[in-house]
C-alpha positions as a printed NumPy array, in Angstrom:
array([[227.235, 105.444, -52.959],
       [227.619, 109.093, -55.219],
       [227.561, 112.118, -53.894],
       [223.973, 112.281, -55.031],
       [222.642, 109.656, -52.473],
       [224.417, 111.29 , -49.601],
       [222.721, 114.19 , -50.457],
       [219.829, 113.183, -50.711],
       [219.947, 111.288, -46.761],
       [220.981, 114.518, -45.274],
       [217.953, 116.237, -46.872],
       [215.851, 113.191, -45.395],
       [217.261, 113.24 , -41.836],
       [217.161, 117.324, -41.545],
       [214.879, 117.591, -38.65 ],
       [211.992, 120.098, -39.722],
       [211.353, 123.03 , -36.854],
       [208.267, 125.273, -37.006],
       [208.811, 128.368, -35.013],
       [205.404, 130.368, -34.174],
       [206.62 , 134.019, -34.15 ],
       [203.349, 135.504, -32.777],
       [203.83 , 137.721, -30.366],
       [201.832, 137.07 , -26.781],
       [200.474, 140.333, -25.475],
       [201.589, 140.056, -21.451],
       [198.095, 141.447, -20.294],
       [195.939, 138.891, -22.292],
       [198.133, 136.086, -20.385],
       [197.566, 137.63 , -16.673],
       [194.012, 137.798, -17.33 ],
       [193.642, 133.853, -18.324],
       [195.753, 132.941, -15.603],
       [193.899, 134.793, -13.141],
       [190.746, 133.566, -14.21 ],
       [191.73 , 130.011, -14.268],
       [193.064, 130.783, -10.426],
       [189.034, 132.373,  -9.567],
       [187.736, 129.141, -11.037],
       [190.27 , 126.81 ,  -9.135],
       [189.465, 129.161,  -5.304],
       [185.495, 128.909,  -6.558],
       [184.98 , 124.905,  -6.8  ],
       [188.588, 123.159,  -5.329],
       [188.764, 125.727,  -3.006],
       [184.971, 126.111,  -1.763],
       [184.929, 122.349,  -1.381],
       [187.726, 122.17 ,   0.445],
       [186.675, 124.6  ,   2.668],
       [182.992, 123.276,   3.371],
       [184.888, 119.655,   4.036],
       [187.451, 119.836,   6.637],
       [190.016, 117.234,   6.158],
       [190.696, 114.085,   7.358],
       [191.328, 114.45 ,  11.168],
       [190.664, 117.885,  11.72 ],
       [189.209, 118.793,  15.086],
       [186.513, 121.145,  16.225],
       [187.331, 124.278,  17.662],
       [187.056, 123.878,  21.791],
       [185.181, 127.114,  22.05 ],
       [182.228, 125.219,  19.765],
       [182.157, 122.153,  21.104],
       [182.172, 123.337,  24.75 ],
       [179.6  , 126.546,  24.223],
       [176.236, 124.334,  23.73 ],
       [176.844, 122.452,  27.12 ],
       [177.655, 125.933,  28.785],
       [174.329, 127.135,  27.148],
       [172.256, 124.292,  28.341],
       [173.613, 124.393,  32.218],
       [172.954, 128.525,  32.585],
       [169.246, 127.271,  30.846],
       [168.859, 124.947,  33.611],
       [170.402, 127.042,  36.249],
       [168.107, 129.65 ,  35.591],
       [164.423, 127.815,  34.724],
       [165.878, 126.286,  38.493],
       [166.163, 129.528,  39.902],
       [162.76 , 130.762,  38.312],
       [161.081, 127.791,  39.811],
       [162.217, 128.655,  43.197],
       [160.911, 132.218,  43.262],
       [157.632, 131.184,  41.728],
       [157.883, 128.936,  44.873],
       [158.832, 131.413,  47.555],
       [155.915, 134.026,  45.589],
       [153.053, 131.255,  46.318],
       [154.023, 130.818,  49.566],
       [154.375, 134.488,  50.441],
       [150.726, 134.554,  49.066],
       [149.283, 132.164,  50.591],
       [150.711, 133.123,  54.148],
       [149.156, 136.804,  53.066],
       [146.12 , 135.333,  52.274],
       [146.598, 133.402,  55.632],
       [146.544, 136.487,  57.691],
       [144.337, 138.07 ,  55.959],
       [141.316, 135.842,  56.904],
       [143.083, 135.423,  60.896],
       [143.071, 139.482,  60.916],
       [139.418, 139.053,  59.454],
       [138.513, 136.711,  62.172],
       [139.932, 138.277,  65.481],
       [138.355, 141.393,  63.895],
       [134.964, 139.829,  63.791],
       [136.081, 138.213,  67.423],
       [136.734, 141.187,  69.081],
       [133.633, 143.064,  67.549],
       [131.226, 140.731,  68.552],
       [132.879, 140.473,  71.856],
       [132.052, 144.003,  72.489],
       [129.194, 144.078,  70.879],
       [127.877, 141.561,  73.566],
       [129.443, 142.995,  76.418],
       [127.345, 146.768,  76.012],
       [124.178, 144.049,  75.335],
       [124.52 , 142.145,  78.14 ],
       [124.601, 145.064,  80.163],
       [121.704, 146.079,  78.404],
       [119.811, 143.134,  79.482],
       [118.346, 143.992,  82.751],
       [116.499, 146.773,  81.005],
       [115.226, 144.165,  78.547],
       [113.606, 142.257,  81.332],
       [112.481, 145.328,  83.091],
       [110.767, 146.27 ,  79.749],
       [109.196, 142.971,  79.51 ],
       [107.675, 142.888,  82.981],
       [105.851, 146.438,  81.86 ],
       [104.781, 144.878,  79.351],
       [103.357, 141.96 ,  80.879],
       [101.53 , 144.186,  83.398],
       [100.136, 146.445,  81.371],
       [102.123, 149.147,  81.967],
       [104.227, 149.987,  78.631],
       [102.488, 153.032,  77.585],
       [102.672, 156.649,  76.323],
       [106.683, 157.693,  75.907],
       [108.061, 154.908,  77.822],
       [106.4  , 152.625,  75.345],
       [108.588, 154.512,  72.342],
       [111.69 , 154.335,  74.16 ],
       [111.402, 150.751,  75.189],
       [110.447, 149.863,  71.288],
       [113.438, 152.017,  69.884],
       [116.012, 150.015,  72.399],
       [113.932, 146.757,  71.334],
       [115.109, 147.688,  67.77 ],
       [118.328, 149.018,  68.205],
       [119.331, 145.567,  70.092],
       [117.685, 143.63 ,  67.207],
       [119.916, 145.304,  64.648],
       [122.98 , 144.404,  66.386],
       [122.287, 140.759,  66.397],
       [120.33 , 140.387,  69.707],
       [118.196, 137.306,  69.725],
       [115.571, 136.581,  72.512],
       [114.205, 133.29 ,  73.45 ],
       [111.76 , 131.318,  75.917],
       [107.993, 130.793,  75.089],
       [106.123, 128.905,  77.103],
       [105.246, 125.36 ,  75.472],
       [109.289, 125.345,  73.901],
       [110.501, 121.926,  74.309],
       [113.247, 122.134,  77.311],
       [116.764, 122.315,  75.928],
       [119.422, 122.041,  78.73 ],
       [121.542, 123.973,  77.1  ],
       [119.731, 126.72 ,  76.398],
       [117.411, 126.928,  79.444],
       [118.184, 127.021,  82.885],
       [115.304, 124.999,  84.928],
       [114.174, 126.132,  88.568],
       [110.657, 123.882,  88.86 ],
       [110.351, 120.619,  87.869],
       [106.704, 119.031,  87.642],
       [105.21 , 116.168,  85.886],
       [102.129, 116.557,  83.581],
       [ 99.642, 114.335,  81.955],
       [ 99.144, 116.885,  79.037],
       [103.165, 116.719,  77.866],
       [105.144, 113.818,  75.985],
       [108.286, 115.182,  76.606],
       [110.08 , 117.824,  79.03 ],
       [108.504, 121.112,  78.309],
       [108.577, 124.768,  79.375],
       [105.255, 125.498,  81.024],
       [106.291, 128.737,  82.437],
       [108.982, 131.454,  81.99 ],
       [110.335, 133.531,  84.432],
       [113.173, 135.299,  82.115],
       [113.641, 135.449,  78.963],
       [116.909, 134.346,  77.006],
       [119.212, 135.988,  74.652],
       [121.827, 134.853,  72.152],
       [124.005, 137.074,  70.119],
       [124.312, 134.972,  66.271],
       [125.582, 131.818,  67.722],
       [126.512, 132.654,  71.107],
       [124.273, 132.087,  74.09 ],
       [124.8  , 135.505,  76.174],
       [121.951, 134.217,  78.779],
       [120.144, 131.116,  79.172],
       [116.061, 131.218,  79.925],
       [115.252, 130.91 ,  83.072],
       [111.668, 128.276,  83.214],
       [109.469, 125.677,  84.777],
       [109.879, 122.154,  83.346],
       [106.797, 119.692,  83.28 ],
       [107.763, 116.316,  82.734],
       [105.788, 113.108,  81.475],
       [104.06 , 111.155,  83.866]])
């Protein structure tokens, strides 16, 4: 081998090296790797904080705050329930007393209300026997047809005709007699009169009964 061939191998085997002698601005290079960093938070980063991973556990707070919620819910529709009770009831006793006050009222009114008319009634029948002799005239006549209506307007009912059927409890029978002309027990004649205030009997009529034959 000449000096030529061994020339020409260390020409072949010389390893070839490019150098790139651009310069790289430091500025341009912070930018790309801070922008490569923004795009690595915005989708690795997002995802991995939407997805919790594998095995993670729920805060306690979370997990125990919608069972709290849902027993003070409860706790309170229970305690709204029981003072919607205790308000019907309280309005119902109300209404309760309201209709016993009512009542006795009416009670105690028409009590005394037949108490001043059964005093009254004695001039009633002496009235009535004027009348029935003719002798219920000139101002005694006005007076006795003013009380007449006073005691009418205060609920004073009088009774006893002759020919009413006989009703035990309503008249009070001191003759008994039988008749051809009846087909039941009947007042033929009436010695008083009776009076009932609205329901209430204050004094029965006093008659004659005529039975059948």
């Amino acid at each position: 081998m000449t000096a030529a061939d061994d020339e020409n191998d260390g020409q072949a085997t010389e390893r070839v090296v490019i150098r790139d002698r651009r310069k790289i601005d430091p500025k341009t290079e912070g930018k790309a790797k801070g922008t490569a960093e923004v795009k690595e938070k915005a989708t690795g980063g997002a995802h991995r904080a939407a997805e919790p991973e594998e095995g993670a556990q729920v805060p306690a707070a979370e997990s125990e705050a919608k069972p709290a919620l849902g027993a003070e819910l409860e706790a309170l529709r229970g305690e709204l329930d029981e003072r919607t009770h205790d308000l019907q009831r309280v309005t119902a006793e109300y209404a309760n007393y309201r209709k016993r006050v009512d009542r006795d009222r009416s009670a105690a009114a028409e009590l005394t209300t037949g108490a001043v008319l059964t005093a009254l009634l004695p001039v009633l029948d002496d009235i009535d026997r004027a009348r029935e002799h003719g002798d219920l005239v000139g101002p005694f006549a006005s007076v006795a047809e003013s009380l007449t209506a006073v005691t009418g307007k205060l609920g004073l009912t009088a009774f006893g005709e002759k020919g009413d059927p006989f009703d035990p409890n309503r008249h009070e029978a001191v003759a008994h007699q039988t008749s051809a002309d009846v087909t039941e027990p009947t007042c033929i004649e009436v010695m008083r009169r009776g009076y009932t205030l609205g329901e209430r009997l204050l004094r029965p009529a006093l008659v004659a009964v005529a039975d059948p034959e």
